[in-house]
GROMACS .gro file of C-alpha atoms in nm:
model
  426
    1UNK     CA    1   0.000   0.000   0.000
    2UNK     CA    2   0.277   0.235   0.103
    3UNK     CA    3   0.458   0.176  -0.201
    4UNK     CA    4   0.191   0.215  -0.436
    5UNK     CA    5   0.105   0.532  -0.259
    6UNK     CA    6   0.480   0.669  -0.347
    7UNK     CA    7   0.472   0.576  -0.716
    8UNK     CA    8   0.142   0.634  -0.834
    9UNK     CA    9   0.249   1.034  -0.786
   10UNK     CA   10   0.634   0.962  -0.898
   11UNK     CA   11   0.503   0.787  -1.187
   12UNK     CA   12   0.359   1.138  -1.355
   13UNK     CA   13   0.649   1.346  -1.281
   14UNK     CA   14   1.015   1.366  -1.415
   15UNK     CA   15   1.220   1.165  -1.397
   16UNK     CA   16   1.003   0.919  -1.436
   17UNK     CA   17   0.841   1.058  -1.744
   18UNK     CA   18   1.177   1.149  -1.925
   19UNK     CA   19   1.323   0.783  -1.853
   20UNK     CA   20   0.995   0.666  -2.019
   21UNK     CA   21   1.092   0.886  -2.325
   22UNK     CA   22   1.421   0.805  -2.321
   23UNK     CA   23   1.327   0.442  -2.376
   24UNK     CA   24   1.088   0.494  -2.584
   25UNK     CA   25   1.223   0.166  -2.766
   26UNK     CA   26   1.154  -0.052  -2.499
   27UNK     CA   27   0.783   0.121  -2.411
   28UNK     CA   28   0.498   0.035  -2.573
   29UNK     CA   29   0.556  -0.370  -2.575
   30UNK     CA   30   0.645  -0.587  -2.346
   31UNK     CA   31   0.515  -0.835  -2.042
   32UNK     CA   32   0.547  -0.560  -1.771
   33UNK     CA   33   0.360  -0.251  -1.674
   34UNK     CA   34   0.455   0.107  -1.628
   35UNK     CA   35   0.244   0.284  -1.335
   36UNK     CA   36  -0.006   0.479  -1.321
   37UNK     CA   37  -0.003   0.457  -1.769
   38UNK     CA   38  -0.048   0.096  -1.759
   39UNK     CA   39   0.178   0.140  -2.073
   40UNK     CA   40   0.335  -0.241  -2.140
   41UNK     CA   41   0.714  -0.184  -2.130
   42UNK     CA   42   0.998  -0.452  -2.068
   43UNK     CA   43   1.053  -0.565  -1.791
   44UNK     CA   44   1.423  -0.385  -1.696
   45UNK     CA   45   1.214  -0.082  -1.833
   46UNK     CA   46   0.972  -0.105  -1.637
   47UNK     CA   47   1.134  -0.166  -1.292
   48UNK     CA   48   1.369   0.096  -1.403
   49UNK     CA   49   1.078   0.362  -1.461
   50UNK     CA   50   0.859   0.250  -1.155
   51UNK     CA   51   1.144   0.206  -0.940
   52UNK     CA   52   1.235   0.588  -1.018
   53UNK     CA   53   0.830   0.688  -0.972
   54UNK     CA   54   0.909   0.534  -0.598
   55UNK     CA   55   1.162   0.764  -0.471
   56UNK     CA   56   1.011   1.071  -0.676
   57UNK     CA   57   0.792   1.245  -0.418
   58UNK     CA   58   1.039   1.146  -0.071
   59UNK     CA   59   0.752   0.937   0.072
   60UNK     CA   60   0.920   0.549   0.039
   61UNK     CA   61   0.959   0.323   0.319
   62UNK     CA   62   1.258   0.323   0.534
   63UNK     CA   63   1.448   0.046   0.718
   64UNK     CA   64   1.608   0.320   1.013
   65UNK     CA   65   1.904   0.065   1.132
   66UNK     CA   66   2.031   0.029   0.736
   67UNK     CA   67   1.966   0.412   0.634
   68UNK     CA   68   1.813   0.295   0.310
   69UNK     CA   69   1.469   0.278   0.153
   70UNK     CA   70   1.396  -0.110   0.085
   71UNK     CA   71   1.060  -0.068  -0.108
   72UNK     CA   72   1.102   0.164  -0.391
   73UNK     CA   73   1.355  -0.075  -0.567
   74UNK     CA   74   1.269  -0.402  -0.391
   75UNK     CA   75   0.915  -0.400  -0.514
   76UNK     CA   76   0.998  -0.245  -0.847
   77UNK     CA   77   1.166  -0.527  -0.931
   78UNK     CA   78   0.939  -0.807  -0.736
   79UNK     CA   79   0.638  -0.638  -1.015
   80UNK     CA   80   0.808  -0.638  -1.332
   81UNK     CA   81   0.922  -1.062  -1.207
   82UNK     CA   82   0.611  -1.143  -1.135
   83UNK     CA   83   0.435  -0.986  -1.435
   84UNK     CA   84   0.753  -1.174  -1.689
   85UNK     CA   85   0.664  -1.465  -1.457
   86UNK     CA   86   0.274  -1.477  -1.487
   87UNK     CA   87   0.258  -1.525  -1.133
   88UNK     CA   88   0.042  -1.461  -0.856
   89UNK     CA   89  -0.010  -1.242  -0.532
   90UNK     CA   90   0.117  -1.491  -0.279
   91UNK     CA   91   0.452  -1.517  -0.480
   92UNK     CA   92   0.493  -1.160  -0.532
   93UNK     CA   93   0.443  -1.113  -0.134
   94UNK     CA   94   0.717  -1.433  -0.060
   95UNK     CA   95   0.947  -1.242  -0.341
   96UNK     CA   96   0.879  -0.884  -0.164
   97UNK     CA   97   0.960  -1.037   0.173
   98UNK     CA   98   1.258  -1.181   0.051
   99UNK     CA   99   1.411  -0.870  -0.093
  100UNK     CA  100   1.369  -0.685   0.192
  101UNK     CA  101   1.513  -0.967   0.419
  102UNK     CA  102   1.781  -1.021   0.229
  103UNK     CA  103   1.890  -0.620   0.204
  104UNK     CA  104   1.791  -0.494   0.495
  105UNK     CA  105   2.038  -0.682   0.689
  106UNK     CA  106   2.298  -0.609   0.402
  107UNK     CA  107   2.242  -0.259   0.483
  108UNK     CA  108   2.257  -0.271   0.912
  109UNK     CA  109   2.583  -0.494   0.805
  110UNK     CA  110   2.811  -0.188   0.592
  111UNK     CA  111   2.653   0.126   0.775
  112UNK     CA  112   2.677   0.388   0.904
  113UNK     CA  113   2.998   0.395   0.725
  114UNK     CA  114   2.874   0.322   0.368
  115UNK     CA  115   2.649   0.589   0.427
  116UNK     CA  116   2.930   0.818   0.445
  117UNK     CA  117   2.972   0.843   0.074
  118UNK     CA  118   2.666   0.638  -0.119
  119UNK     CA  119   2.357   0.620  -0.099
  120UNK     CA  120   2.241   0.230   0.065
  121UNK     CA  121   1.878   0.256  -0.144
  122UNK     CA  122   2.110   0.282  -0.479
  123UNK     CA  123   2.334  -0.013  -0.331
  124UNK     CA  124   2.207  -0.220  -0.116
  125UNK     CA  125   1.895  -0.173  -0.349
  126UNK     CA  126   2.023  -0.391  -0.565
  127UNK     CA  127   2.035  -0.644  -0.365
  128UNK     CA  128   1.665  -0.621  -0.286
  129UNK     CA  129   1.575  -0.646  -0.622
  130UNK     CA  130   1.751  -0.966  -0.727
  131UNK     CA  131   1.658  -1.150  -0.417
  132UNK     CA  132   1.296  -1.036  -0.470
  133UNK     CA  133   1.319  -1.151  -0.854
  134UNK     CA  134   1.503  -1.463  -0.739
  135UNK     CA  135   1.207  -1.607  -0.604
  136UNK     CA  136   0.929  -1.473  -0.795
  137UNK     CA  137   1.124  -1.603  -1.114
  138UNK     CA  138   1.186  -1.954  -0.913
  139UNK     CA  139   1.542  -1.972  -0.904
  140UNK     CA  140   1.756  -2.243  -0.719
  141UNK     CA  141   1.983  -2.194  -0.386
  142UNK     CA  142   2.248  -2.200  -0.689
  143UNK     CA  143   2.104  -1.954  -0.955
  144UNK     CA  144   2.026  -1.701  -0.614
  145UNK     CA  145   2.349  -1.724  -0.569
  146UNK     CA  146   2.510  -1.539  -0.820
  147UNK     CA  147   2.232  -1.334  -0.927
  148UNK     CA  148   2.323  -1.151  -0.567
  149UNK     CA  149   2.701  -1.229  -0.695
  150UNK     CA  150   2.633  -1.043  -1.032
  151UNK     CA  151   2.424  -0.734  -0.891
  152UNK     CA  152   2.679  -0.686  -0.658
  153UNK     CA  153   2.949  -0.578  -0.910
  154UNK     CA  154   2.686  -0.364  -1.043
  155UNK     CA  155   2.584  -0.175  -0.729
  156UNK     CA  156   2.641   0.192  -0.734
  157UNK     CA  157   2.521   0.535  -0.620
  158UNK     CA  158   2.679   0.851  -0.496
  159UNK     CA  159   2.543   1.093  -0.233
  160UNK     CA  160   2.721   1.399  -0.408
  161UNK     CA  161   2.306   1.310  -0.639
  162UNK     CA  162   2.203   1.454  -0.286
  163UNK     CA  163   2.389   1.808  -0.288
  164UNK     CA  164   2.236   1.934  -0.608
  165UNK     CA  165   1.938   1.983  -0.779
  166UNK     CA  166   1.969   1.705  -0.979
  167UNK     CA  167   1.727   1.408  -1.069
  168UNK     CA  168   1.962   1.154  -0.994
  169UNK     CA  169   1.860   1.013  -0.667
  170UNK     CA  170   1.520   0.886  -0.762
  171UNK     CA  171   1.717   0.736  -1.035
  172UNK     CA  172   1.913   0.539  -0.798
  173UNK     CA  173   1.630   0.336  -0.700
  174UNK     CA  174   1.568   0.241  -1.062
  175UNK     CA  175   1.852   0.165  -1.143
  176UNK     CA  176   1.910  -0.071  -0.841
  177UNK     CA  177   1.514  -0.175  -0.921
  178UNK     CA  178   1.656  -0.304  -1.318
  179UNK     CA  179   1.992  -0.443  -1.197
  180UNK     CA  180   1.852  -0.705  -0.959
  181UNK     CA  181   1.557  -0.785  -1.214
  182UNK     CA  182   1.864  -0.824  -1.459
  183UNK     CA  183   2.077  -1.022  -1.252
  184UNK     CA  184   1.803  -1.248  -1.172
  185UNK     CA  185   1.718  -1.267  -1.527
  186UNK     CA  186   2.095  -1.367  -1.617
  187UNK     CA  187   2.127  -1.596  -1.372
  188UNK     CA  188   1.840  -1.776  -1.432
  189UNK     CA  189   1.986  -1.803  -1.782
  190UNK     CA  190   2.324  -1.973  -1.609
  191UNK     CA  191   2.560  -1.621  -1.587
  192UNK     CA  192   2.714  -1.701  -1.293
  193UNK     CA  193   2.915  -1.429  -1.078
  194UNK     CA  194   3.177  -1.380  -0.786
  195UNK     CA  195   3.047  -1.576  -0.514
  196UNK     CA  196   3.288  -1.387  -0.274
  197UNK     CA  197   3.192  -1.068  -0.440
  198UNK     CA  198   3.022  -0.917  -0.111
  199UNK     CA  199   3.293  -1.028   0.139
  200UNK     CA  200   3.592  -1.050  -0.045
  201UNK     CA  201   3.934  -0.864  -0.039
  202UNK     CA  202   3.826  -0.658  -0.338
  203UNK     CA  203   3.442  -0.672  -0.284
  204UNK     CA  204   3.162  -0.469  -0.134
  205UNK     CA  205   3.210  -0.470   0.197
  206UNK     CA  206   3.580  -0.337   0.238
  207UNK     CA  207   3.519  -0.119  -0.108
  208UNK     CA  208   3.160   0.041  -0.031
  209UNK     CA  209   3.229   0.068   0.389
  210UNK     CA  210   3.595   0.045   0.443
  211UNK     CA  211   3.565  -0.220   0.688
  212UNK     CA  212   3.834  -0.520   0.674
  213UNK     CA  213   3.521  -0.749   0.635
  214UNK     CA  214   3.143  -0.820   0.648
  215UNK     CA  215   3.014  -1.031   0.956
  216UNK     CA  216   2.828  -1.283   0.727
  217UNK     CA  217   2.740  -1.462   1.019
  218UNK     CA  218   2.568  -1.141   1.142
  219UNK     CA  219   2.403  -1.072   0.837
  220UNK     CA  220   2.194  -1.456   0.850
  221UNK     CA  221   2.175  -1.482   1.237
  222UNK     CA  222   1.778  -1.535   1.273
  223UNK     CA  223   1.727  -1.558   0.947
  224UNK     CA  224   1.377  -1.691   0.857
  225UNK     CA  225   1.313  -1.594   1.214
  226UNK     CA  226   1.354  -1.258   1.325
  227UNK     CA  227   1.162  -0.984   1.095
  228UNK     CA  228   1.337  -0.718   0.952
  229UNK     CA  229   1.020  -0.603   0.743
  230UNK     CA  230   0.819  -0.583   1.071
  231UNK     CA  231   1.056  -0.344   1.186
  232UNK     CA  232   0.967  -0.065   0.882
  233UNK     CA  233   0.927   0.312   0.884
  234UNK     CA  234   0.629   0.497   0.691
  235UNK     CA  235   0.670   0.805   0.619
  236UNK     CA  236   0.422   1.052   0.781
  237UNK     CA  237   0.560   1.348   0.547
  238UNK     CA  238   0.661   1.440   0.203
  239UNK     CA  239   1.029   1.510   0.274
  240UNK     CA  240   1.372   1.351   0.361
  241UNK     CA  241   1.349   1.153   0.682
  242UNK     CA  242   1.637   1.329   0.825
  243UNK     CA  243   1.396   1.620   0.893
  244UNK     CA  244   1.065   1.434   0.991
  245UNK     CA  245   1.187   1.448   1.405
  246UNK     CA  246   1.232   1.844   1.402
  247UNK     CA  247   0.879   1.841   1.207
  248UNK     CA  248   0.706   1.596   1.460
  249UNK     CA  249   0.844   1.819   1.739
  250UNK     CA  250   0.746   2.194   1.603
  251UNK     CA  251   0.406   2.056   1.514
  252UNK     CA  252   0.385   1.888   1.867
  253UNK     CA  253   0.466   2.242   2.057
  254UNK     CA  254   0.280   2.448   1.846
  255UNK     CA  255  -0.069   2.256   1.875
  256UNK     CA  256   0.025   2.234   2.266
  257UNK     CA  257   0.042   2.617   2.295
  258UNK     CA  258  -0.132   2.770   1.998
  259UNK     CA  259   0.174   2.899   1.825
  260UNK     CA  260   0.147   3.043   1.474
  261UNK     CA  261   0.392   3.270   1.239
  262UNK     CA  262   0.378   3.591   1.452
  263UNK     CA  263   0.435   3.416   1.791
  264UNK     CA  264   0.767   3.291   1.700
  265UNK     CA  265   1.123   3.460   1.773
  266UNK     CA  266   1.343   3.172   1.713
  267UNK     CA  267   1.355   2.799   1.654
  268UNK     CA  268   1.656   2.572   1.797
  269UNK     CA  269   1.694   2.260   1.645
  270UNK     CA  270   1.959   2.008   1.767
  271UNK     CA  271   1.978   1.703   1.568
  272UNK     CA  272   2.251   1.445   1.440
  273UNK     CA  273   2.511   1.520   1.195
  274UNK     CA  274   2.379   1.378   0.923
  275UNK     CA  275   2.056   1.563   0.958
  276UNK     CA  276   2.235   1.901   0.971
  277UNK     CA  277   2.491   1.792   0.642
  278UNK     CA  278   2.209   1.635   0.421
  279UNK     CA  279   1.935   1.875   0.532
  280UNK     CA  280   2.070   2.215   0.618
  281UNK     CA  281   1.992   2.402   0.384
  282UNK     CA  282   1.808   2.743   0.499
  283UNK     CA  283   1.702   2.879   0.154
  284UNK     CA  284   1.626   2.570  -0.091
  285UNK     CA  285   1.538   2.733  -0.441
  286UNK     CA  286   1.344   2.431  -0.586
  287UNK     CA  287   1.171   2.145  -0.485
  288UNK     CA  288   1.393   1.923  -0.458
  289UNK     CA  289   1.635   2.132  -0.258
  290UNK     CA  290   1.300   2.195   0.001
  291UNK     CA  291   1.264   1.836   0.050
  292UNK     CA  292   1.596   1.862   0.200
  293UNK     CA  293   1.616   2.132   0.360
  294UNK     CA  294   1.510   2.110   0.773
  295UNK     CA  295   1.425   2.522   0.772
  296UNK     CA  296   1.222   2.467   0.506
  297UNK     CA  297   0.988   2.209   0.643
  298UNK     CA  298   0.989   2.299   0.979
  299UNK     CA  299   0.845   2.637   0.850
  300UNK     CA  300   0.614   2.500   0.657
  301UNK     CA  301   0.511   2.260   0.982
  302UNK     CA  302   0.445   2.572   1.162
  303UNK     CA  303   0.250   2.727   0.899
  304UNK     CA  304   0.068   2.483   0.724
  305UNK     CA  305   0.006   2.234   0.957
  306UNK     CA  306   0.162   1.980   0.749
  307UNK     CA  307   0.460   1.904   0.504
  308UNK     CA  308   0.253   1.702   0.263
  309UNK     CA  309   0.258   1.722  -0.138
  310UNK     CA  310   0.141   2.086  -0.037
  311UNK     CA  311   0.374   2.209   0.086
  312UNK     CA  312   0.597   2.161  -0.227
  313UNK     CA  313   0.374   2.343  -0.423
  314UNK     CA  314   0.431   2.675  -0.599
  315UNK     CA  315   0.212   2.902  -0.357
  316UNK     CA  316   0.371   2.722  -0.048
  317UNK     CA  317   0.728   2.752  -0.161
  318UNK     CA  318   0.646   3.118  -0.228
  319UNK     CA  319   0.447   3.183   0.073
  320UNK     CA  320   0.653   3.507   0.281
  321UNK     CA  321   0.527   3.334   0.608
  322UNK     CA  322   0.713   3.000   0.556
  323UNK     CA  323   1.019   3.156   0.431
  324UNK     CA  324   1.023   3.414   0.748
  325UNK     CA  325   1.005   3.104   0.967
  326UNK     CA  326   1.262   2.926   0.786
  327UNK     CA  327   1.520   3.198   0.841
  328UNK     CA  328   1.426   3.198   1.181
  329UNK     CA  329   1.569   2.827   1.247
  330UNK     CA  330   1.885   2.774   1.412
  331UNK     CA  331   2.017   2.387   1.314
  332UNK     CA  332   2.316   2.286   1.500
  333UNK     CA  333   2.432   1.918   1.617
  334UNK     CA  334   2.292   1.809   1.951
  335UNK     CA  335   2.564   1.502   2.104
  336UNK     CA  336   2.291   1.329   2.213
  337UNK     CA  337   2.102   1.289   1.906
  338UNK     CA  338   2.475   1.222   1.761
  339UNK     CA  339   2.543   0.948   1.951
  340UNK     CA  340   2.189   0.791   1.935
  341UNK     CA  341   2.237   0.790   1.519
  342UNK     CA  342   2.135   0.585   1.320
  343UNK     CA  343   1.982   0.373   1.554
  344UNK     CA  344   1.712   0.664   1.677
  345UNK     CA  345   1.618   0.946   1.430
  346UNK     CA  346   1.567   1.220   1.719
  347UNK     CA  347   1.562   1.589   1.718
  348UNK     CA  348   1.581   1.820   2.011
  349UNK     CA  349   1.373   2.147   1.942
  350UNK     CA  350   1.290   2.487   2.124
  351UNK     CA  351   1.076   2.741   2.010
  352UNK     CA  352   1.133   3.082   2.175
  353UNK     CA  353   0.851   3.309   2.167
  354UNK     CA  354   0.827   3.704   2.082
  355UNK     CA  355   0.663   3.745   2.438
  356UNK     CA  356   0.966   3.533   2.631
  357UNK     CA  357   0.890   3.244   2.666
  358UNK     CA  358   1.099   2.889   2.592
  359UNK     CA  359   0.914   2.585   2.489
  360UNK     CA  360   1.097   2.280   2.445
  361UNK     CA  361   1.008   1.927   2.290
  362UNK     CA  362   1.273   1.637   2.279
  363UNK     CA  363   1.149   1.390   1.933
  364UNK     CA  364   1.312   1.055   2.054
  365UNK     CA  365   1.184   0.892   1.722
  366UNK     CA  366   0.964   1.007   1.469
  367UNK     CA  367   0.633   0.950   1.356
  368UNK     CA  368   0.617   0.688   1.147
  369UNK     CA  369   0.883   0.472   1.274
  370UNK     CA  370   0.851   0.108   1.413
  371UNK     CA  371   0.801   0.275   1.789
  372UNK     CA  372   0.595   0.472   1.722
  373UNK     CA  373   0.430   0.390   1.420
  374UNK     CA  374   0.145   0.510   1.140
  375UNK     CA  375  -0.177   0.274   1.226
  376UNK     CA  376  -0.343   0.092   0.907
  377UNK     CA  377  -0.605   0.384   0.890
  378UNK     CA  378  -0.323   0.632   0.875
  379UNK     CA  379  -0.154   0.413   0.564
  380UNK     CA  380  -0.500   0.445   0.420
  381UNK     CA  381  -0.520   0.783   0.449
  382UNK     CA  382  -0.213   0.836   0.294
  383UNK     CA  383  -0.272   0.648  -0.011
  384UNK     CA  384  -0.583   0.788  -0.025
  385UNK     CA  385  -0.432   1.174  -0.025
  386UNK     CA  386  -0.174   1.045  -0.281
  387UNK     CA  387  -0.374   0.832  -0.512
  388UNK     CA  388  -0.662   1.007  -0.568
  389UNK     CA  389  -0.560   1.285  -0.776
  390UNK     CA  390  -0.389   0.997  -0.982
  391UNK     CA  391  -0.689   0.739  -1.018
  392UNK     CA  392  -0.968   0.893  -0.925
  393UNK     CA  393  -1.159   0.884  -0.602
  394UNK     CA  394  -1.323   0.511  -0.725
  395UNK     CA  395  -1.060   0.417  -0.910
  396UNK     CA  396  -0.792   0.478  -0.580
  397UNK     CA  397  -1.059   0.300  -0.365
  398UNK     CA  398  -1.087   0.013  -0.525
  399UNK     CA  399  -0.673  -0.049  -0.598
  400UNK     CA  400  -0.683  -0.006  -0.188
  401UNK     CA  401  -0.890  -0.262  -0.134
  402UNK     CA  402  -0.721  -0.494  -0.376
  403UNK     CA  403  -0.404  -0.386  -0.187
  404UNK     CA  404  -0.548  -0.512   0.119
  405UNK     CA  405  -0.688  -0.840   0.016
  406UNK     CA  406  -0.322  -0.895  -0.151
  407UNK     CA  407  -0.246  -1.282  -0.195
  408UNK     CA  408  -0.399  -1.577  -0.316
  409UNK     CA  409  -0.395  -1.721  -0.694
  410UNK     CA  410  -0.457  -1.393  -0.811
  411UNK     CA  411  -0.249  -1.303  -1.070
  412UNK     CA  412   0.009  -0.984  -1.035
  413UNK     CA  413  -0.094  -0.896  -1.404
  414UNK     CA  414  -0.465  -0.755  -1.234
  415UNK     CA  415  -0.359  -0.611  -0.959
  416UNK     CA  416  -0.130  -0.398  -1.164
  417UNK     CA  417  -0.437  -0.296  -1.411
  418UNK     CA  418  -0.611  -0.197  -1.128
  419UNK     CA  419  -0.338   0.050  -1.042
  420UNK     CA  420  -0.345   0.223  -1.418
  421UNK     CA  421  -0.498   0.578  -1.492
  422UNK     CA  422  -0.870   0.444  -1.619
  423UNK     CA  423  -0.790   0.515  -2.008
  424UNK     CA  424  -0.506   0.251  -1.977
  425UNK     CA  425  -0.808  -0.041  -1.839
  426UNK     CA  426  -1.064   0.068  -2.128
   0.00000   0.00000   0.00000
């Protein structure tokens, strides 16, 4: 559901809708589906396209201990197999849970280090997809094997995409959403790969973390067992979820005390260093560059209530009110929040007021996360605010309930014509 609710907006918005032109060769035709068009494409097109669509608008799933975003290439990929495959909604869901099993811990393993210089959803994305395409396309323990050997070599995805205004970084997660389909794909055809090529002397671990080695012992304790998926963020705004603590905690003070624009003197906002490197930017000039920037969104927390898809629109990013605010944040580093990172997303925040007074609000995690998490009526709600001005208000209800009913012998191919604008289904 959460996934859907990402794409369906990504899906009509560059990049997506350049990489569609772009390949226009490979669109058209083909035994997969681009979303929301329900244009047939290939099926490395299409997880490539959808996967991008994912991480368009910043709302994507998050797994907090890997600092990575499992579902926008995981389930590209898992799609476009299942849709190549012909198969049905209980082996997409074993494929889905796979991928993110299989990452997730990937991720926990070569962070926070990794994180340093690329970005895990690009990376360890791969990874997702060809273990999600693994099993939807039946592969052996063998075959599995070196498709995760093959995407490996192929996994790549800088953070310097962050520090611009660039479309890159949605285009990391479909890239790493084609490259596992394709390494599955391979495999399945007998290209076989490094078998050492995550733990190796000149692999991923010690090349993408710096660390002598990779704890595969680690990585596959519990196994089968213990949850990772279970253990998911959902994102409860429309922004990098470096800022979403500082948003939870503004919001929080100023419904306790009735604070608006005018009331405000200052804002403090201690957070961890990543927060402050990725998101510190007072005076984003585009969209993109709001999304990421902590001012920004606390502003428009104060002022708008919310930072949902509106307040990345043109009268919001214009508004004199949210700007004022925004240059009235002071982001620094708190140790505390430091030293709980990456394990705890937390933000310390106080707003001083033009009459004196100092309120304070300490975010230990943030809305959305696994402690204190969005309810199944709050994931409804947010597909509903996404998808409708997609589908339709019918058309969105009735891909929801198919959502929720997921599993069974019913084939992949219908759920994913149930999720096209309605021209595509006439």
């Amino acid at each position: 559901i959460d996934w859907f609710a990402a794409t369906l907006p990504g899906g009509v918005m560059p990049p997506a809708t350049l990489v569609a032109r772009a390949l226009a060769d490979q669109v058209g035709q083909g035994g997969a589906t681009l979303l929301p068009a329900g244009t047939p494409a290939g099926g490395q097109a299409a997880a490539l396209i959808n996967g991008t669509a994912a991480h368009t608008v910043e709302f994507d799933d998050i797994y907090r201990d890997g600092l990575y975003h499992p579902g926008a290439p995981t389930i590209a990929a898992a799609l476009a197999a299942a849709e190549l495959a012909a198969a049905d909604g209980d082996t997409l869901l074993a494929g889905v849970v796979a991928g993110y099993e299989v990452s997730n811990r990937i991720a926990a393993a070569v962070n926070p280090r990794h994180y340093d210089f690329w970005h895990t959803t690009a990376t360890v994305g791969c990874f997702g997809g060809a273990a999600a395409a693994s099993v939807i396309l039946g592969l052996d323990e063998r075959q599995a094997g070196h498709a995760l050997a093959t995407v490996t070599t192929m996994a790549a995805g800088l953070q310097q995409a962050f520090l611009a205004d660039a479309m890159s970084k949605p285009l990391h997660s479909g890239r790493a959403a084609e490259a596992g389909l394709l390494a599955a794909r391979l495999a399945a055809e007998g290209v076989t790969g490094a078998l050492d090529a995550l733990e190796g002397p000149r692999g991923f671990a010690v090349g993408r973390s710096r660390d002598p080695v990779i704890d595969g012992e680690a990585v596959t304790a519990d196994l089968g067992a213990d949850w990772t998926i279970t253990r998911m963020t959902f994102k409860n705004h429309a922004a990098c979820g470096h800022v979403h603590a500082a948003v939870d905690a503004v919001r929080a003070l100023a419904d306790e005390h009735g604070l608006g624009e005018a009331d405000v003197e200052r804002i403090e906002v201690g957070s961890y260093a990543k927060s402050k490197e990725i998101c510190g930017n007072p005076t984003p000039a585009t969209v993109f560059e709001a999304k990421f920037s902590l001012p920004y969104c606390v502003g428009a927390a104060l002022v708008l209530g919310s930072v949902r898809r509106a307040a990345f629109e043109d009268a919001a990013m214009a508004d004199p009110a949210v700007r004022s605010v925004a240059a009235r944040v002071v982001h620094t580093v708190d140790p505390d929040c430091q030293a709980a990172f990456p394990k705890a997303r937390s933000a310390r925040v106080a707003i001083v007021t033009r009459d004196g007074r100092r309120l304070e609000r300490f975010a230990p995690t943030r809305k959305g996360d696994p402690d204190n998490p969005l309810t199944d009526a709050d994931l409804a709600d947010k597909f509903r605010e996404l998808a409708e001005p997609v589908l339709g208000t019918g058309r969105a209800t009735e891909l929801l309930a198919s959502l929720q009913a997921l599993g069974g012998a019913r084939p992949v191919r219908d759920l994913m014509a149930g999720a096209a604008l309605p021209q595509a289904a006439e």
